[in-house]
PDB file of C-alpha atoms and ligand atoms in Angstrom:
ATOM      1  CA  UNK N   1      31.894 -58.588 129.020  1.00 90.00           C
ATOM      2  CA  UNK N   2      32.950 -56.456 126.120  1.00 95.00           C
ATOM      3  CA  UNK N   3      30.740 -54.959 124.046  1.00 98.00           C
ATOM      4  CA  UNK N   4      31.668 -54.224 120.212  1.00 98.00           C
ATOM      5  CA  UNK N   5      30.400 -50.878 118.273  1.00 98.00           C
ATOM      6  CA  UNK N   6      30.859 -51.276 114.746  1.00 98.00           C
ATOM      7  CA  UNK N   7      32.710 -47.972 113.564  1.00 98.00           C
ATOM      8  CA  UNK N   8      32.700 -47.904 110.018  1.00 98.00           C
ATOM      9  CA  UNK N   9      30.792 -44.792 109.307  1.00 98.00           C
ATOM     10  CA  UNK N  10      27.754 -43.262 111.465  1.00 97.00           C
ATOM     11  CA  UNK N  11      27.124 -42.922 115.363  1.00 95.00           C
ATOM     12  CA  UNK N  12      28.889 -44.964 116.427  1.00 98.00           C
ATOM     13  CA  UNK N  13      30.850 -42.698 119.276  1.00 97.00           C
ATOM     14  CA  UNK N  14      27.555 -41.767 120.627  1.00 97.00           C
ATOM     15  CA  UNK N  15      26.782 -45.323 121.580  1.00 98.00           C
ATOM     16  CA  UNK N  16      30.118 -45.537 122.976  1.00 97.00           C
ATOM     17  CA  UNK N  17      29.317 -42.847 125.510  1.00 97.00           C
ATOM     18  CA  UNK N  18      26.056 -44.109 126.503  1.00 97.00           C
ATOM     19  CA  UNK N  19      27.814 -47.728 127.061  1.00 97.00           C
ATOM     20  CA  UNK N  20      30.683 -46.199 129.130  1.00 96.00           C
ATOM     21  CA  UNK N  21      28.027 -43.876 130.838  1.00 96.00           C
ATOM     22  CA  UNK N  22      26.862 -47.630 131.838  1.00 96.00           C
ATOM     23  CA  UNK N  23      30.220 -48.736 133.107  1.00 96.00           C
ATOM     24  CA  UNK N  24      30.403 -51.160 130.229  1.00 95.00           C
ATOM     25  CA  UNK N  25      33.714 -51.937 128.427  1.00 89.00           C
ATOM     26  CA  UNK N  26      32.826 -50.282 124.910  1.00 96.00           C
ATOM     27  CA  UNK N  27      35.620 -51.084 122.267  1.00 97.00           C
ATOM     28  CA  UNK N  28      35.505 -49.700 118.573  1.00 98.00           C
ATOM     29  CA  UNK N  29      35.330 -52.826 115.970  1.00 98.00           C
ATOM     30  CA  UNK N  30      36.775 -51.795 112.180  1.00 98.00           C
ATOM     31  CA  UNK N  31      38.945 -55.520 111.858  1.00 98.00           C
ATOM     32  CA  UNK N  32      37.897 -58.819 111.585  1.00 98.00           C
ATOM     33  CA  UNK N  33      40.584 -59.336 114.914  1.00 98.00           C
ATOM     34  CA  UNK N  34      38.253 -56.762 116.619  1.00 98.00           C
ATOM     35  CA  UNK N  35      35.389 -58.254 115.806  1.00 98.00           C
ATOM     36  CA  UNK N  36      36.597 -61.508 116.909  1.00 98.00           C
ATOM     37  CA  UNK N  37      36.889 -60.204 120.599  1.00 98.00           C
ATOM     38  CA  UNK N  38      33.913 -59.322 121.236  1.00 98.00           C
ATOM     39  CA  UNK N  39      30.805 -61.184 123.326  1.00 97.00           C
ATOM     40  CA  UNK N  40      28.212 -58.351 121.947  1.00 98.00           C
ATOM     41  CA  UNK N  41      27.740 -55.811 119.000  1.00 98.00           C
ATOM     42  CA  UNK N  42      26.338 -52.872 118.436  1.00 98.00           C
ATOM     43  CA  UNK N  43      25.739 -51.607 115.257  1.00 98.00           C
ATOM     44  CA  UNK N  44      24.913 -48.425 114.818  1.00 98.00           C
ATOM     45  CA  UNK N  45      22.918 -45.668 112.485  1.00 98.00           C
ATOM     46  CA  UNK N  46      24.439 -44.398 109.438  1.00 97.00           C
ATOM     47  CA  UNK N  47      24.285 -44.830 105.889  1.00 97.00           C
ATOM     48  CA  UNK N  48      23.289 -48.556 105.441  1.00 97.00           C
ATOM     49  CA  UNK N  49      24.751 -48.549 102.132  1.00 97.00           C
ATOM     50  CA  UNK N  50      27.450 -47.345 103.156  1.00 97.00           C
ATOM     51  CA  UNK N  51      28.278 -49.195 106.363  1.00 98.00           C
ATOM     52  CA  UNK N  52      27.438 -52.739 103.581  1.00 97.00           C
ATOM     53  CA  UNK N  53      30.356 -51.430 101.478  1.00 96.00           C
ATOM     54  CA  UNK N  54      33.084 -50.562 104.290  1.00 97.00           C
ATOM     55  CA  UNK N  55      31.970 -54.315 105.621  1.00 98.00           C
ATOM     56  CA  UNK N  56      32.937 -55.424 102.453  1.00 96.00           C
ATOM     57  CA  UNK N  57      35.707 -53.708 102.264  1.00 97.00           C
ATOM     58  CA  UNK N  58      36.906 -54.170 105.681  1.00 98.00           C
ATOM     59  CA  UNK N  59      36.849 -58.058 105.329  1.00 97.00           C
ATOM     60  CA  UNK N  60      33.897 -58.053 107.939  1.00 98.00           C
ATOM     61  CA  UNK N  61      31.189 -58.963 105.955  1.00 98.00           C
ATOM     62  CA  UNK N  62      31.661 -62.890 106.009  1.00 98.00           C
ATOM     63  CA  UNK N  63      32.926 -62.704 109.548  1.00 98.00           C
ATOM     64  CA  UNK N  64      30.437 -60.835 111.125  1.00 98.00           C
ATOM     65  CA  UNK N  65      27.422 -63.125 109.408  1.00 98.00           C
ATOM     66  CA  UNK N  66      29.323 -66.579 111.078  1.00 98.00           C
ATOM     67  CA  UNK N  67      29.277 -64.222 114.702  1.00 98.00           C
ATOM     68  CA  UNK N  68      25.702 -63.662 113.828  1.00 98.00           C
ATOM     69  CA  UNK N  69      24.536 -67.274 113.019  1.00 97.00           C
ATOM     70  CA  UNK N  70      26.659 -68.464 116.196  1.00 97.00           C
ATOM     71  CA  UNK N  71      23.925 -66.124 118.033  1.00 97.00           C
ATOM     72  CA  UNK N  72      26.039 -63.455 118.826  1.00 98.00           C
ATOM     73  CA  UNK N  73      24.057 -60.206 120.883  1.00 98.00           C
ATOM     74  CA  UNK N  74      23.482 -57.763 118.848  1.00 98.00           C
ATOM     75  CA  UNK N  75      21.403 -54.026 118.692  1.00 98.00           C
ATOM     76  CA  UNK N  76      21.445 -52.759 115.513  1.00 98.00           C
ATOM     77  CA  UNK N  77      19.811 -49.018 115.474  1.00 98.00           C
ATOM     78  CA  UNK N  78      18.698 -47.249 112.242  1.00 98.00           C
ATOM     79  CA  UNK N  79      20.734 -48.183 109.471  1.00 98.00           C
ATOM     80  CA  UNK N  80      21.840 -50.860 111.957  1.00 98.00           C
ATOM     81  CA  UNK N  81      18.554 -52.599 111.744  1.00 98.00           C
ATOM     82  CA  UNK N  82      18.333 -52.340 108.291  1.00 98.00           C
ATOM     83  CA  UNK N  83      22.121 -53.788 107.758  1.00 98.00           C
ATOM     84  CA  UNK N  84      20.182 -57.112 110.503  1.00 98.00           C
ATOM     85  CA  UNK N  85      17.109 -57.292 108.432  1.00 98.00           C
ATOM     86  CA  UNK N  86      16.214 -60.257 105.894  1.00 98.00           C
ATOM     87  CA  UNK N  87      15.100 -58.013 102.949  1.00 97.00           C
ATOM     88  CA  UNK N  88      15.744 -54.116 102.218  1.00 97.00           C
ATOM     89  CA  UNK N  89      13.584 -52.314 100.107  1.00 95.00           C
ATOM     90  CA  UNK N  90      15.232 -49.109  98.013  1.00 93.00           C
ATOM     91  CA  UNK N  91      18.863 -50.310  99.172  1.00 91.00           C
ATOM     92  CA  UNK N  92      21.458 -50.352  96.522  1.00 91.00           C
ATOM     93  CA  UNK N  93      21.203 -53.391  93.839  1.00 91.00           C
ATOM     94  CA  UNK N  94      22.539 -56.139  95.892  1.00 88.00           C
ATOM     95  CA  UNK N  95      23.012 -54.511  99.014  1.00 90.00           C
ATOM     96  CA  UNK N  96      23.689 -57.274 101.316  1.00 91.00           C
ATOM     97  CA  UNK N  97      21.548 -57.622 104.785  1.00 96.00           C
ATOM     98  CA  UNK N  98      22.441 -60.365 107.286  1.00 98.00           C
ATOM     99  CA  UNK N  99      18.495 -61.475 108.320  1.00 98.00           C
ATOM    100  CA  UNK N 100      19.523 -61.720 112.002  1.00 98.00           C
ATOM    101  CA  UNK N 101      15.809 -60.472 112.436  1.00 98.00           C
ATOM    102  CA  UNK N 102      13.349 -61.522 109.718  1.00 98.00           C
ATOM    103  CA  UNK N 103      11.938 -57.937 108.758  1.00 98.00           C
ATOM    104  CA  UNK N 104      11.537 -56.800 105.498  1.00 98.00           C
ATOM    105  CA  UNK N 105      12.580 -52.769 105.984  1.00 98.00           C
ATOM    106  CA  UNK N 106      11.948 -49.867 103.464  1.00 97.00           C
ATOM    107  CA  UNK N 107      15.001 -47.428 103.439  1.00 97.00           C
ATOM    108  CA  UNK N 108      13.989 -43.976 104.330  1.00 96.00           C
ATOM    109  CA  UNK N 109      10.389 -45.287 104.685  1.00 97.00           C
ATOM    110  CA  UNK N 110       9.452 -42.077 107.283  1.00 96.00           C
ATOM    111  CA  UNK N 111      10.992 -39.584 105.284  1.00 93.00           C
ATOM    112  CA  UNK N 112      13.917 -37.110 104.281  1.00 92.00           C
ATOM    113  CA  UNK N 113      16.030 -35.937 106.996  1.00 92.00           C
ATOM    114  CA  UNK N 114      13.684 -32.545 107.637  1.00 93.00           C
ATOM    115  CA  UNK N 115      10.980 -34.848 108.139  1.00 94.00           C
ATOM    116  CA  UNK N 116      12.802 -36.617 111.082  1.00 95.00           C
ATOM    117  CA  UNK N 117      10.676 -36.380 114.079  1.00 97.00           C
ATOM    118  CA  UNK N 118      10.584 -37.532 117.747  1.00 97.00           C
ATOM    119  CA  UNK N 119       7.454 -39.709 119.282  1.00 98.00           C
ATOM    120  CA  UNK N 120       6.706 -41.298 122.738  1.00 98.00           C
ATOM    121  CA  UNK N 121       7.223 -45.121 121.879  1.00 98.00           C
ATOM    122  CA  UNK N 122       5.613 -47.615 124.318  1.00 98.00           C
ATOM    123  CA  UNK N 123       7.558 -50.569 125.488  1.00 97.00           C
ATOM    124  CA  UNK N 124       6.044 -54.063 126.104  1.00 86.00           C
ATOM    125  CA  UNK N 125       6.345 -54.032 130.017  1.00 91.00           C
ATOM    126  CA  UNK N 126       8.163 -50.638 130.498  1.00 96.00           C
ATOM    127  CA  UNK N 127       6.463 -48.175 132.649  1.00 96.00           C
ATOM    128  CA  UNK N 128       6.880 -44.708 130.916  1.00 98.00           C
ATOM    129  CA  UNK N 129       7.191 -44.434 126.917  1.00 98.00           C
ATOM    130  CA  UNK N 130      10.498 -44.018 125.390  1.00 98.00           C
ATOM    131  CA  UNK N 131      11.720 -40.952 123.983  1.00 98.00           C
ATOM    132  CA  UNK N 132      11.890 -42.136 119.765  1.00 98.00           C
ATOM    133  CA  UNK N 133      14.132 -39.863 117.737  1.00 98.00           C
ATOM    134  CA  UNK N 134      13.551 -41.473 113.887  1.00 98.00           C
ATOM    135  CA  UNK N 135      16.085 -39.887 111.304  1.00 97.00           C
ATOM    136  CA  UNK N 136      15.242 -41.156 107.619  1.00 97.00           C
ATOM    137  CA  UNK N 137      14.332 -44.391 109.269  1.00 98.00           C
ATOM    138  CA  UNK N 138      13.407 -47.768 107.809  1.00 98.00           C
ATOM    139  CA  UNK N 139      10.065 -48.473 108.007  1.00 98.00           C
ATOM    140  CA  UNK N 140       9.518 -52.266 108.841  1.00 98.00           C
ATOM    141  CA  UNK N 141       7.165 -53.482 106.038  1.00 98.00           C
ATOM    142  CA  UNK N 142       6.212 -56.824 107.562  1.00 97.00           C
ATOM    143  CA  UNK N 143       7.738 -59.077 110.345  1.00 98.00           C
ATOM    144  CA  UNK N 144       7.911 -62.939 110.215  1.00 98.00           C
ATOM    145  CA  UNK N 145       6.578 -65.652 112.935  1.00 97.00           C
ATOM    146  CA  UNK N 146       9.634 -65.671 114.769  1.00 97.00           C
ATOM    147  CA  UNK N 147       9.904 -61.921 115.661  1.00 98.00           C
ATOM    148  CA  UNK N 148       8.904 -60.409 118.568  1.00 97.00           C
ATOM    149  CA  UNK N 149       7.256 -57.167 118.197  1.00 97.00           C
ATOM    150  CA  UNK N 150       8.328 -55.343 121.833  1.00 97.00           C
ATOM    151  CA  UNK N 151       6.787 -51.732 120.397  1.00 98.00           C
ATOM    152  CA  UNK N 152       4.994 -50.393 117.346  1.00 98.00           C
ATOM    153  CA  UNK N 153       4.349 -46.991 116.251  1.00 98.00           C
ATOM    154  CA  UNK N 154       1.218 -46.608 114.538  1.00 97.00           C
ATOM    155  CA  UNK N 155       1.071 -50.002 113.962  1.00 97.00           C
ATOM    156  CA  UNK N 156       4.065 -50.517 112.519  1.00 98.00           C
ATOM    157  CA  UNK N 157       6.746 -52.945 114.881  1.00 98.00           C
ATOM    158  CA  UNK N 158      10.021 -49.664 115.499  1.00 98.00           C
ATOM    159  CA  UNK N 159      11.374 -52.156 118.560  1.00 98.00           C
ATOM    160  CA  UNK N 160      12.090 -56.559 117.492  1.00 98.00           C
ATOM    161  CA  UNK N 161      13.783 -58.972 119.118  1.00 97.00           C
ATOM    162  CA  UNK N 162      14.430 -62.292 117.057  1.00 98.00           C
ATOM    163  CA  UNK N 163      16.939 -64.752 119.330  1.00 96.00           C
ATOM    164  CA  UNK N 164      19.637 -62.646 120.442  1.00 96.00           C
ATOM    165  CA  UNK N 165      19.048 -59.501 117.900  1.00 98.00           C
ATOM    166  CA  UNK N 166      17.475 -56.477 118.645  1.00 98.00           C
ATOM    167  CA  UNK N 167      16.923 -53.969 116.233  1.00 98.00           C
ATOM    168  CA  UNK N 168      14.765 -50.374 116.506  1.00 98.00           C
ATOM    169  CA  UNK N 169      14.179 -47.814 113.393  1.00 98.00           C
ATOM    170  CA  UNK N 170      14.671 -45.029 116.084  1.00 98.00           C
ATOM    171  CA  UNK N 171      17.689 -43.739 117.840  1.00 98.00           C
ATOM    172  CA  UNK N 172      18.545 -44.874 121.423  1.00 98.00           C
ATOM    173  CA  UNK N 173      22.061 -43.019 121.830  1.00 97.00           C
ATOM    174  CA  UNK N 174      20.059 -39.553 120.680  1.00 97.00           C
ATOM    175  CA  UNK N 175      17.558 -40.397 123.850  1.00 96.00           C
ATOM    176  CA  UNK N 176      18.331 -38.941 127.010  1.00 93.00           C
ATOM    177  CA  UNK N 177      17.736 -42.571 128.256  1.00 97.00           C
ATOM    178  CA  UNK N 178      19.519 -45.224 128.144  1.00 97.00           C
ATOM    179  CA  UNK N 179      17.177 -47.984 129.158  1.00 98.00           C
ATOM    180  CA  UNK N 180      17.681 -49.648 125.749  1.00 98.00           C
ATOM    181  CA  UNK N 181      21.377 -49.727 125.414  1.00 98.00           C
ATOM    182  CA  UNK N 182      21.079 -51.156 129.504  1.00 97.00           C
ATOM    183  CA  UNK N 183      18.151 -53.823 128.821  1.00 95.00           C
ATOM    184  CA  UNK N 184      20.655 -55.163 125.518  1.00 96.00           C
ATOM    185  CA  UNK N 185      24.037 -55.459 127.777  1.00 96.00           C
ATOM    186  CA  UNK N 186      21.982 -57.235 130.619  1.00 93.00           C
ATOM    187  CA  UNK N 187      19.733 -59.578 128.634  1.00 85.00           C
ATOM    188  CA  UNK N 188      21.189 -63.468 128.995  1.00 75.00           C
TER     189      UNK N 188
HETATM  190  N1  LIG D   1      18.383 -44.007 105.793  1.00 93.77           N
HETATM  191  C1  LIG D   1      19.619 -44.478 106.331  1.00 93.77           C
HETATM  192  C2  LIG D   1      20.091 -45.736 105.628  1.00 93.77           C
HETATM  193  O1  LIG D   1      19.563 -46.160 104.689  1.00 93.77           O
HETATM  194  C3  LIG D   1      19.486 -44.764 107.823  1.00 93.77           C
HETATM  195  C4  LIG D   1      19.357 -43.481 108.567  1.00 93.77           C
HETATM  196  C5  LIG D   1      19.895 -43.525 109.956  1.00 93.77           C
HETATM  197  O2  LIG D   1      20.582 -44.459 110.365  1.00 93.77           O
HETATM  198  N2  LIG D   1      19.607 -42.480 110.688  1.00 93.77           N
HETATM  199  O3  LIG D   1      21.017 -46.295 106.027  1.00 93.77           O
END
């Protein structure tokens, strides 16, 4: 299996050492060949708007939405869930989202970056919390039917799964724990 990190702009060489930490075959994706290699994507936190424009500019945007509608795997962190949700709030006029999960997300909905802040976030099944690190994160302003809230924060869904997407507001590769990145490269 070879798992994809989309490296436009953001962390995306953090995830990379948490996957080869794993023993998983991480490769960088910036071409639409790349992407075309892959069986599973990560895409990672950033600058939403500016990860949308590289897409676009990188002639990934229309191929990575066909990899996404032929259910391709993907964990999209941060800006990376806001780049998979169906509707961003306070993104640029017309910034495009793929709706791989159907969330509608406010950009920087917890706050400037001196407000980011770690919290204990409980997993559906999981015995111990894990460790949340949320950097100007989207806030997920409401969830459709077919999303599957695995953990909230205060009431608000931080962890979704919709088909083969995952997407959290927080930070996995800043958590000295990997379980995420692990439970996304061994789900079916
Ligand atoms: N606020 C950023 C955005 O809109 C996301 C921040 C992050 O990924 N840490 O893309």
């Amino acid at each position: 299996m070879k798992v994809g990190i989309l490296a436009l702009q953001g962390a995306f060489g953090l995830h990379e050492q948490v996957l080869n930490r794993l023993g998983v075959a991480a490769v960088q994706v910036r071409t639409p060949e790349e992407l075309a290699e892959v069986d599973r994507l990560v895409i990672p936190g950033g600058e939403s708007t500016a990860i949308a424009k590289l897409l676009d500019a990188n002639r990934l945007a229309d191929p990575l939405a066909d990899r996404l509608a032929d259910g391709l795997p993907v964990l999209g962190t941060c800006a990376g869930m806001i780049l998979l949700a169906s509707e961003v709030v306070d993104g640029y006029p017309g910034q495009r989202c793929f709706g791989a999960v159907d969330v509608a997300v406010r950009r920087n909905g917890y706050g400037r970056q001196s407000e980011s802040f770690h919290a204990p976030i409980d997993v559906e099944g999981w015995e111990s919390p894990f460790p949340g690190v949320f950097i100007r994160a989207p806030v997920a302003e409401s969830a459709g039917a077919g999303v599957e809230v695995l953990a909230e924060l205060d009431g608000v869904p931080v962890l979704c799964r919709q088909g083969s997407a995952v997407v959290s507001s927080f930070h996995p590769e800043l958590a000295d724990d990997d379980r995420i990145h692990r439970w996304f490269v061994e789900q079916e």
